[in-house]
CSV table of C-alpha atoms and ligand atoms in Angstrom, one decimal:
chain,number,residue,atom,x,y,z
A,1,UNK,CA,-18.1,-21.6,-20.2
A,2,UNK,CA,-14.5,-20.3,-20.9
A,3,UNK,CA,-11.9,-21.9,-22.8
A,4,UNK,CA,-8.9,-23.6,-20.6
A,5,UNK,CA,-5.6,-21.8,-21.9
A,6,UNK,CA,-3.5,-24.4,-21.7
A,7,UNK,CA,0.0,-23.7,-20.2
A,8,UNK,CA,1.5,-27.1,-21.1
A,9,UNK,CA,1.0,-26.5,-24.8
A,10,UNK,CA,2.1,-23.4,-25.4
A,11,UNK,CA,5.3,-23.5,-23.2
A,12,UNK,CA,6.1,-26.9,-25.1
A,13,UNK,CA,5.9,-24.6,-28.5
A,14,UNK,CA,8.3,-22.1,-26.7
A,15,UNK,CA,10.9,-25.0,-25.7
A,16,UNK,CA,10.4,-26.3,-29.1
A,17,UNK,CA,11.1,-23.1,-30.9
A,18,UNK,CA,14.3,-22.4,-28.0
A,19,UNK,CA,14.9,-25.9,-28.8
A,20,UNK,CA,15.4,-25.5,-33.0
A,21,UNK,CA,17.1,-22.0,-32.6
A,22,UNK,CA,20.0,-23.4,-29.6
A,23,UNK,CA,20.7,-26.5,-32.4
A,24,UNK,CA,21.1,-24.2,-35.1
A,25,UNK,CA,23.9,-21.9,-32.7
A,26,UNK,CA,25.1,-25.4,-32.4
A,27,UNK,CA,25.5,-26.3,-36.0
A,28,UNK,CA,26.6,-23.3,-37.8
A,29,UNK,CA,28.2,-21.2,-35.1
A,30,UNK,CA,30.0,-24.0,-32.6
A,31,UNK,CA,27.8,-22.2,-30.1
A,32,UNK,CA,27.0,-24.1,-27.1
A,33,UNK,CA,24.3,-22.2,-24.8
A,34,UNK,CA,25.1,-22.3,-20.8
A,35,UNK,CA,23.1,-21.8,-17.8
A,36,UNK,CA,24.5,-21.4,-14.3
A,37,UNK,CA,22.0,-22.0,-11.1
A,38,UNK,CA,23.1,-21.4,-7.7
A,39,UNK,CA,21.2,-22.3,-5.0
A,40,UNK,CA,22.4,-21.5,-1.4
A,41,UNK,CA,20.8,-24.1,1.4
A,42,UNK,CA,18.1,-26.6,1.3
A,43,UNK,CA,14.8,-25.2,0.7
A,44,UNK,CA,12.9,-28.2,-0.5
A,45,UNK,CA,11.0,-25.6,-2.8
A,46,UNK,CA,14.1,-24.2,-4.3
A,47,UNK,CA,15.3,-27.9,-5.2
A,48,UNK,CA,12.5,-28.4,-6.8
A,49,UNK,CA,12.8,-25.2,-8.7
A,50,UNK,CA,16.4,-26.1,-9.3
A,51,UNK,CA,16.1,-29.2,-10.6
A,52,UNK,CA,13.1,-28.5,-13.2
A,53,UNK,CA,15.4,-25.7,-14.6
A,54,UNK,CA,18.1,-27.9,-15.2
A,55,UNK,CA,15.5,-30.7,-16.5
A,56,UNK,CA,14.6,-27.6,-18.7
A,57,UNK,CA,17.9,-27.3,-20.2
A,58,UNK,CA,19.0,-30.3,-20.6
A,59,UNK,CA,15.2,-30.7,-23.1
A,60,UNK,CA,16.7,-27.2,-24.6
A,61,UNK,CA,20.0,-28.3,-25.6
A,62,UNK,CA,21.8,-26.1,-22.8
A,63,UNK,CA,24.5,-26.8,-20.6
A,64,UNK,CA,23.6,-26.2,-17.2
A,65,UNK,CA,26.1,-25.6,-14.5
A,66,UNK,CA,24.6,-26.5,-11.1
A,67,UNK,CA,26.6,-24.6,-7.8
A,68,UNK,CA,24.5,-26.1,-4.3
A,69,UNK,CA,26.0,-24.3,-1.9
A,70,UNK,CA,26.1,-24.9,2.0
A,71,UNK,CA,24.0,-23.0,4.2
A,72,UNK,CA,26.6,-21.4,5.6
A,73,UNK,CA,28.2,-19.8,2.6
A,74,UNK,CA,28.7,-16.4,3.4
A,75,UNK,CA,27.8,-13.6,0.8
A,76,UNK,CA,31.4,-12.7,-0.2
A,77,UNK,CA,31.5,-16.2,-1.3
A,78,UNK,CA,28.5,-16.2,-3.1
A,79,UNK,CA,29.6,-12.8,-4.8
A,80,UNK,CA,32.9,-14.7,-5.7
A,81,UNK,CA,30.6,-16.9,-7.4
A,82,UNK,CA,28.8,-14.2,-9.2
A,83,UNK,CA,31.8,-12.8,-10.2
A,84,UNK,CA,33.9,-15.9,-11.7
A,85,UNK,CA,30.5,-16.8,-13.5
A,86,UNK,CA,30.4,-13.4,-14.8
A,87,UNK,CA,33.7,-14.0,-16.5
A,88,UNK,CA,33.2,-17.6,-17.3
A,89,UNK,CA,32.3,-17.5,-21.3
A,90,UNK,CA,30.7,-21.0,-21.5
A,91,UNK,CA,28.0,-19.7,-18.8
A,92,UNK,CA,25.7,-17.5,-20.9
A,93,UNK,CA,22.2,-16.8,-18.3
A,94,UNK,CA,23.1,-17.0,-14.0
A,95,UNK,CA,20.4,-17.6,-12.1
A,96,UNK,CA,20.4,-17.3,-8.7
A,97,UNK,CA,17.7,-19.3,-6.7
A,98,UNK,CA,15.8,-17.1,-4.6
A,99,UNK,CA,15.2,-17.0,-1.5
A,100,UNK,CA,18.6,-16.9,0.0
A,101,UNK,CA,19.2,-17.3,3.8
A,102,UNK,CA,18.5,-14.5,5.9
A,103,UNK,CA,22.5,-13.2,6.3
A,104,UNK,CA,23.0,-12.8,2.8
A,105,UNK,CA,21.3,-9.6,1.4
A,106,UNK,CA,19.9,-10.1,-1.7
A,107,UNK,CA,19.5,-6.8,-3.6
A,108,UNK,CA,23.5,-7.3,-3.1
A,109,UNK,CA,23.7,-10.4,-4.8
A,110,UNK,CA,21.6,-9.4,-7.6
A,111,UNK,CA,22.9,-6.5,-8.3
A,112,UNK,CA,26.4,-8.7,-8.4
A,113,UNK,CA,25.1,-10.3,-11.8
A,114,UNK,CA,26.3,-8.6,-15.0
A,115,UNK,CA,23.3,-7.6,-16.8
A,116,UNK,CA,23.8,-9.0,-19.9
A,117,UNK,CA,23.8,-12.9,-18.2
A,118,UNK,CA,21.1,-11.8,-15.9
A,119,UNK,CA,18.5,-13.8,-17.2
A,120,UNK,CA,16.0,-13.6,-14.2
A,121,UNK,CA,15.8,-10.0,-15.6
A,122,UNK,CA,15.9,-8.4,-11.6
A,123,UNK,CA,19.0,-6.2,-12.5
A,124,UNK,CA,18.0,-2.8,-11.8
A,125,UNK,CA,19.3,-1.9,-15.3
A,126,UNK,CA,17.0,-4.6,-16.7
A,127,UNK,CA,14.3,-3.9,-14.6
A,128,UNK,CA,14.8,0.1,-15.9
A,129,UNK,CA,15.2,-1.0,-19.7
A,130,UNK,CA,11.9,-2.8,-19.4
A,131,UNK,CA,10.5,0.6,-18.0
A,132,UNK,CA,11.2,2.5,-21.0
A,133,UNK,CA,10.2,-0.6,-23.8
A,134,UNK,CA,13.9,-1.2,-24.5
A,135,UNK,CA,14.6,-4.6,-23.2
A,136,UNK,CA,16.5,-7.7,-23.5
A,137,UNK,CA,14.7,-9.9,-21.1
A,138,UNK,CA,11.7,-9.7,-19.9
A,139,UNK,CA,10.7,-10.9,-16.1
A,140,UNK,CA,10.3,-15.0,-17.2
A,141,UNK,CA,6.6,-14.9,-15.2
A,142,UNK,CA,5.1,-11.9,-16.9
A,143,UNK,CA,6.4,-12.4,-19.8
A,144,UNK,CA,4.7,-16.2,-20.1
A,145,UNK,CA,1.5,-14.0,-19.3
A,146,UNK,CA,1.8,-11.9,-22.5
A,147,UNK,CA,2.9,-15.3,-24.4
A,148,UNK,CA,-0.3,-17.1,-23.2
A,149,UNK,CA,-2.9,-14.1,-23.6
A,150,UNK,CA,-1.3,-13.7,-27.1
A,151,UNK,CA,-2.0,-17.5,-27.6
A,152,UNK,CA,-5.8,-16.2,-27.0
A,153,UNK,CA,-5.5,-13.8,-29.9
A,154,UNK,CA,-6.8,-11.4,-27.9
A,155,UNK,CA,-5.5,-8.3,-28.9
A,156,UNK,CA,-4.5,-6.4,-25.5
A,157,UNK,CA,-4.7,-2.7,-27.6
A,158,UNK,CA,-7.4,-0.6,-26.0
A,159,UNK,CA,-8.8,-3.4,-23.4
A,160,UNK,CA,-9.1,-2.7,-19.8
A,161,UNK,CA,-6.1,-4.8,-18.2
A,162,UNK,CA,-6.1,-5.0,-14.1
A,163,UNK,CA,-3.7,-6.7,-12.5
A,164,UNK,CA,-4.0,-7.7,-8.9
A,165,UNK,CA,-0.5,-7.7,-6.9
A,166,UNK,CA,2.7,-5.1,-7.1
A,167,UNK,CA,5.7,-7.1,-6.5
A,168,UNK,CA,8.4,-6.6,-8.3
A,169,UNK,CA,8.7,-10.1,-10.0
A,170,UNK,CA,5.4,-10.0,-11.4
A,171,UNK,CA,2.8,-7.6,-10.5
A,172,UNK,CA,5.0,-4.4,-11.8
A,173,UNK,CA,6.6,-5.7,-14.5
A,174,UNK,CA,3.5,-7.5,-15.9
A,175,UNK,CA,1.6,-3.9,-15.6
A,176,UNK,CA,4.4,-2.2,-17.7
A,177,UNK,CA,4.2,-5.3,-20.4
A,178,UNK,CA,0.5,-4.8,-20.7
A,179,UNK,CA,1.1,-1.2,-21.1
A,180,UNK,CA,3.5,-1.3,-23.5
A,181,UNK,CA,1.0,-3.1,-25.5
A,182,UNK,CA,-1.2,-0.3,-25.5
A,183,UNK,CA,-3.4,-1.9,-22.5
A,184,UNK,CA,-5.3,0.6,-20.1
A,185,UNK,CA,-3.7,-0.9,-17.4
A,186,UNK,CA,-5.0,-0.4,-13.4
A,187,UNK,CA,-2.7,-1.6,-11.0
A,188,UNK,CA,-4.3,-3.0,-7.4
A,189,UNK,CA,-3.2,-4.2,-4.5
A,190,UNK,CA,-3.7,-4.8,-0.7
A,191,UNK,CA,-5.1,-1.1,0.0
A,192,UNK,CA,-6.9,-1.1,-3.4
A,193,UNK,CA,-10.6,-0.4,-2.3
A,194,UNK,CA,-13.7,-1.4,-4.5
A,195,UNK,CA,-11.8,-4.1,-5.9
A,196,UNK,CA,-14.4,-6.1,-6.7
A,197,UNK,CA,-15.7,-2.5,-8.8
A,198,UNK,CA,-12.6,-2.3,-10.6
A,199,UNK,CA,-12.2,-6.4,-11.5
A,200,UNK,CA,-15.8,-6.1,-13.2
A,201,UNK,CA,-14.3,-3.5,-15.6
A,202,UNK,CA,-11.4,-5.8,-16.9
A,203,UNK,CA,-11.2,-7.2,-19.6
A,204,UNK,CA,-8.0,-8.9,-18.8
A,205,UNK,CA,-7.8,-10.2,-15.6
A,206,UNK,CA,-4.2,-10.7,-14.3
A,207,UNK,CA,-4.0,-12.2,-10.7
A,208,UNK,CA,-0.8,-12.5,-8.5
A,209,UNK,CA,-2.1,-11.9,-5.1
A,210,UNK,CA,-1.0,-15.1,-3.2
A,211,UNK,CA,-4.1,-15.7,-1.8
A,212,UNK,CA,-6.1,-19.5,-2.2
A,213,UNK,CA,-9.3,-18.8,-4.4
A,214,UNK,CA,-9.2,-15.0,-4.0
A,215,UNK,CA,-11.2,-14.1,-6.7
A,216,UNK,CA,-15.0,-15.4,-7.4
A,217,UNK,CA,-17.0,-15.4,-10.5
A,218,UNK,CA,-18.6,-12.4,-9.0
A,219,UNK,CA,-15.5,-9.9,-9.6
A,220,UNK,CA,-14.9,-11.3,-13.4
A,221,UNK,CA,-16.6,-9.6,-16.2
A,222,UNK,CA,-18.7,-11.6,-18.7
A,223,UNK,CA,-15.9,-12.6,-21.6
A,224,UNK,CA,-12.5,-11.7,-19.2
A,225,UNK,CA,-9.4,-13.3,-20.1
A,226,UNK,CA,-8.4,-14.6,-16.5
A,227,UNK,CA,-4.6,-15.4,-16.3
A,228,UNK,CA,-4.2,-17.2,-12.8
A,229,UNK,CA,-0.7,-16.6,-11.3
A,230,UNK,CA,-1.1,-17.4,-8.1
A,231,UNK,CA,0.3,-21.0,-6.7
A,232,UNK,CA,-0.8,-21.6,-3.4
A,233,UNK,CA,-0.2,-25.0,-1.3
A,234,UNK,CA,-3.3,-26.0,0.4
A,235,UNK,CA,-3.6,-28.1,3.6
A,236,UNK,CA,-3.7,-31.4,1.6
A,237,UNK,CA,-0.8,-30.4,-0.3
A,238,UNK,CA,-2.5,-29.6,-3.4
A,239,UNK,CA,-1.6,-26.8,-5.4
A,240,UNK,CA,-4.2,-23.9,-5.6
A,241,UNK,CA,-4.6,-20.5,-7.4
A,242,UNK,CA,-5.9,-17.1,-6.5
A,243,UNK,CA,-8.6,-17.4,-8.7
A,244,UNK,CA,-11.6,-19.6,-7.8
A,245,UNK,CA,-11.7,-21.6,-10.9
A,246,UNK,CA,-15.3,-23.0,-11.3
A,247,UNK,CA,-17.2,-19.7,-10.4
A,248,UNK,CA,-14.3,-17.8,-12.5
A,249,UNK,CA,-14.4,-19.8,-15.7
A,250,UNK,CA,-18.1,-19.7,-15.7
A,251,UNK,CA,-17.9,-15.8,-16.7
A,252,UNK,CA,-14.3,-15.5,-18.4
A,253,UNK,CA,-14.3,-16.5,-22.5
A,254,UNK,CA,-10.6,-17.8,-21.3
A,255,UNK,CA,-9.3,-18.6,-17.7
A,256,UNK,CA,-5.6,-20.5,-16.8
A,257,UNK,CA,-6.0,-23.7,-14.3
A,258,UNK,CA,-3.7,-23.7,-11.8
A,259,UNK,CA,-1.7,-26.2,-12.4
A,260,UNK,CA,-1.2,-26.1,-16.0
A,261,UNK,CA,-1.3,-22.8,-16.8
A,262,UNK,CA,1.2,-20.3,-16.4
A,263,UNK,CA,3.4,-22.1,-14.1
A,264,UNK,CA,5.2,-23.7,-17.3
A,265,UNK,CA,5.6,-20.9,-19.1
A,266,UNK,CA,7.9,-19.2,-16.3
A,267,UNK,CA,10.4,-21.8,-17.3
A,268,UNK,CA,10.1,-21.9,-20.9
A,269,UNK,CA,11.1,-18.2,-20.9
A,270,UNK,CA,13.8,-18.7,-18.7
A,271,UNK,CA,14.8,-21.0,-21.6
A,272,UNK,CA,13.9,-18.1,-24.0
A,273,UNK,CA,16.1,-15.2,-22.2
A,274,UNK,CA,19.1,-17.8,-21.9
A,275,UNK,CA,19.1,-18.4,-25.1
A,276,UNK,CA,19.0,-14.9,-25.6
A,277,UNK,CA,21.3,-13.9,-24.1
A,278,UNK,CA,23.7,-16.1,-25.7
A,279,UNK,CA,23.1,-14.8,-28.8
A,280,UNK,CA,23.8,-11.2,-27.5
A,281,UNK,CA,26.7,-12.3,-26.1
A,282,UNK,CA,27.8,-13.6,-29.4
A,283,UNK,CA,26.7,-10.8,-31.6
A,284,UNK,CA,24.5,-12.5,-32.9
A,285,UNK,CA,21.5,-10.5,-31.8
B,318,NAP,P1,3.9,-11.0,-3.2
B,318,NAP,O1,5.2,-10.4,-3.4
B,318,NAP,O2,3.5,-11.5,-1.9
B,318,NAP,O3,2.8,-9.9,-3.7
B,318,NAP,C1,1.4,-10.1,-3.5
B,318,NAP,C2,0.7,-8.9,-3.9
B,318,NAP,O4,-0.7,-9.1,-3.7
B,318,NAP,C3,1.1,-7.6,-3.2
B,318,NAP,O5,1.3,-6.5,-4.1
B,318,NAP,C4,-0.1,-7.3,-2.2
B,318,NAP,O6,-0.3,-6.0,-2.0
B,318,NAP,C5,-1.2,-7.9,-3.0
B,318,NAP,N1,-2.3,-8.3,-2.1
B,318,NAP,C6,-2.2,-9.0,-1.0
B,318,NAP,N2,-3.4,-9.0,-0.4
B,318,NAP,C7,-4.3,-8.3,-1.2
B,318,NAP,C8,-5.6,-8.0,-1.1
B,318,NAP,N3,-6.4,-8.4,-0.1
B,318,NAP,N4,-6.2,-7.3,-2.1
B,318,NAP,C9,-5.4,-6.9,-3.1
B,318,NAP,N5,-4.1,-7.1,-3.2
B,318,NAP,C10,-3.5,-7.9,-2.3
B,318,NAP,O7,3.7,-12.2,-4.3
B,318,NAP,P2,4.3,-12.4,-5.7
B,318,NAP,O8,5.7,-12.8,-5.6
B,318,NAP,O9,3.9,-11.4,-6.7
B,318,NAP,O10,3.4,-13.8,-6.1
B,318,NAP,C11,2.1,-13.8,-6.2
B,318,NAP,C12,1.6,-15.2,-6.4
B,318,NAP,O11,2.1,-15.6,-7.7
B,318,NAP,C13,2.0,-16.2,-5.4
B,318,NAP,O12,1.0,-17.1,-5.2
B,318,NAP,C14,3.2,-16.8,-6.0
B,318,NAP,O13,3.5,-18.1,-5.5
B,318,NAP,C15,2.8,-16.8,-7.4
B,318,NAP,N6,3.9,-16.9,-8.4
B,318,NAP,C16,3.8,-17.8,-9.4
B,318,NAP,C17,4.8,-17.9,-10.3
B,318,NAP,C18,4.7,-18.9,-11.4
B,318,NAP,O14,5.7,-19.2,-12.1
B,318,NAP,N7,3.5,-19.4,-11.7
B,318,NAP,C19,5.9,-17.0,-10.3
B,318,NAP,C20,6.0,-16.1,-9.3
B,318,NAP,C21,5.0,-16.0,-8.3
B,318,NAP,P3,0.7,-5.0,-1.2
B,318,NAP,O15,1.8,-4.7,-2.1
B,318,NAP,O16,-0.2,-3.8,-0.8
B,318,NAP,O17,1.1,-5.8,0.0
């Protein structure tokens, strides 16, 4: 039976750690770390998402600067936005709430943010740096993955890492972390075949499909570290994730639940990259 990496935990350690560093900045520099969230509309999800990030900040230390605009906004008044926030030297991470209604692009808007406040780390620049193992921020999702297998101590060197999924957000960037850590990585996704073949080989198992209970405890190796991205809303409004959790954890030596696992962490490094940032910013870094 596999051990329940605990997401809870170890993104309270990261808040805690954000936490000690931003009243430090505080204390001996007169450094007050900011974090401006837009959100355009009234997705119900993105208010949620919104308001646990400022939740987050305030627990941090941070100022947070909240912007709701109308559903109507149009994109050169978003980009004004971007662009006054860009300047605005309390404001040290922008975040943008994604998604954004349909007549606003949003490859524009992103690529509006300066990079060095662009927190989310979906900058093409920052998306390129963390192609080449020179980065500032790291994606906040795949980077809570790499935090909560390290938790593990697994050591990622040498092992057989498949990931399932190729966004941008996650899949991608969480293949390039693993690599960079000297992980055989395979990459699958929706034209992948023998995929149940290539999950038996992996040691760690990284799953961001999208898809309720997608994996079974057939496709996991005996002793996989299972890290369960998915977050999937089920009829009864329960939250679900890709992986099917009591056939899965069965097999794996450690498996995420879903809640709990590494939907906290995504926070806590958006905490981490703020803070970041600031010190960049600052020259402090
Ligand atoms: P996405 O953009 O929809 O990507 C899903 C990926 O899964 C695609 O690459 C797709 O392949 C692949 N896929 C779909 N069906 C497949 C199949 N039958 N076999 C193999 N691969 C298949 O999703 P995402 O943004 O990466 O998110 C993935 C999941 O993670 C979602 O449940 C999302 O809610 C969750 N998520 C959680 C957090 C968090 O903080 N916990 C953050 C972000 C996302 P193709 O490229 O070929 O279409």
């Amino acid at each position: 039976m596999a051990q329940i990496i605990d997401g809870k935990q170890v993104s309270a350690s990261v808040k805690q750690e954000v936490k000690d560093e931003a009243a430090k900045l505080r204390e001996e520099k007169g450094l007050k770390v900011g974090l401006a969230v837009v959100i355009v509309g009234n997705n119900p999800a993105s208010r949620v998402y919104v308001n646990n990030k400022k939740k987050a900040c305030e627990a941090v230390g941070f100022q947070s600067f909240e912007y709701a605009l109308d559903e109507n906004t149009t994109q050169e008044q978003l980009l004004d936005l971007v662009n006054v926030l860009n300047r605005d030297d309390r404001v040290n991470g922008i975040l943008v709430q994604l998604p954004l209604p349909k007549h606003i692009d949003e490859k524009t808007v992103i690529d509006a943010i300066s990079p060095e406040k662009d927190v989310d780390a979906f900058h093409p620049v920052n998306v390129g740096r963390i192609m080449i193992g020179d980065y500032a921020f790291l994606p906040c999702t795949p980077a809570g993955v790499m935090r909560l297998i390290a938790s593990t101590g697994t050591k990622i060197a040498g092992k057989q890492c498949v990931v399932i999924g190729r966004s941008n957000i996650v899949g991608k960037p969480m293949a390039m972390l693993l690599l960079h850590e000297s992980g055989t990585v395979t990459v699958c996704h929706s034209k992948t075949k023998n995929l149940k073949e290539i999950c038996l080989g992996a040691d760690i198992l990284v799953v961001a499909v999208g898809r309720a209970n997608f994996v079974t405890g057939d496709m996991v190796k005996e002793g996989a570290v299972v890290i369960d991205v998915g977050m999937n809303r089920l009829d009864d409004g329960k939250l679900c994730g890709d992986v099917e959790f009591e056939s899965a954890e069965k097999k794996a030596s450690y498996i995420t639940p879903v809640p709990g696992g590494v939907g906290p962490m995504t926070i806590a490094m958006l905490m981490k990259n703020t803070l970041t940032a600031a010190k960049q910013q600052n020259g402090l870094a």
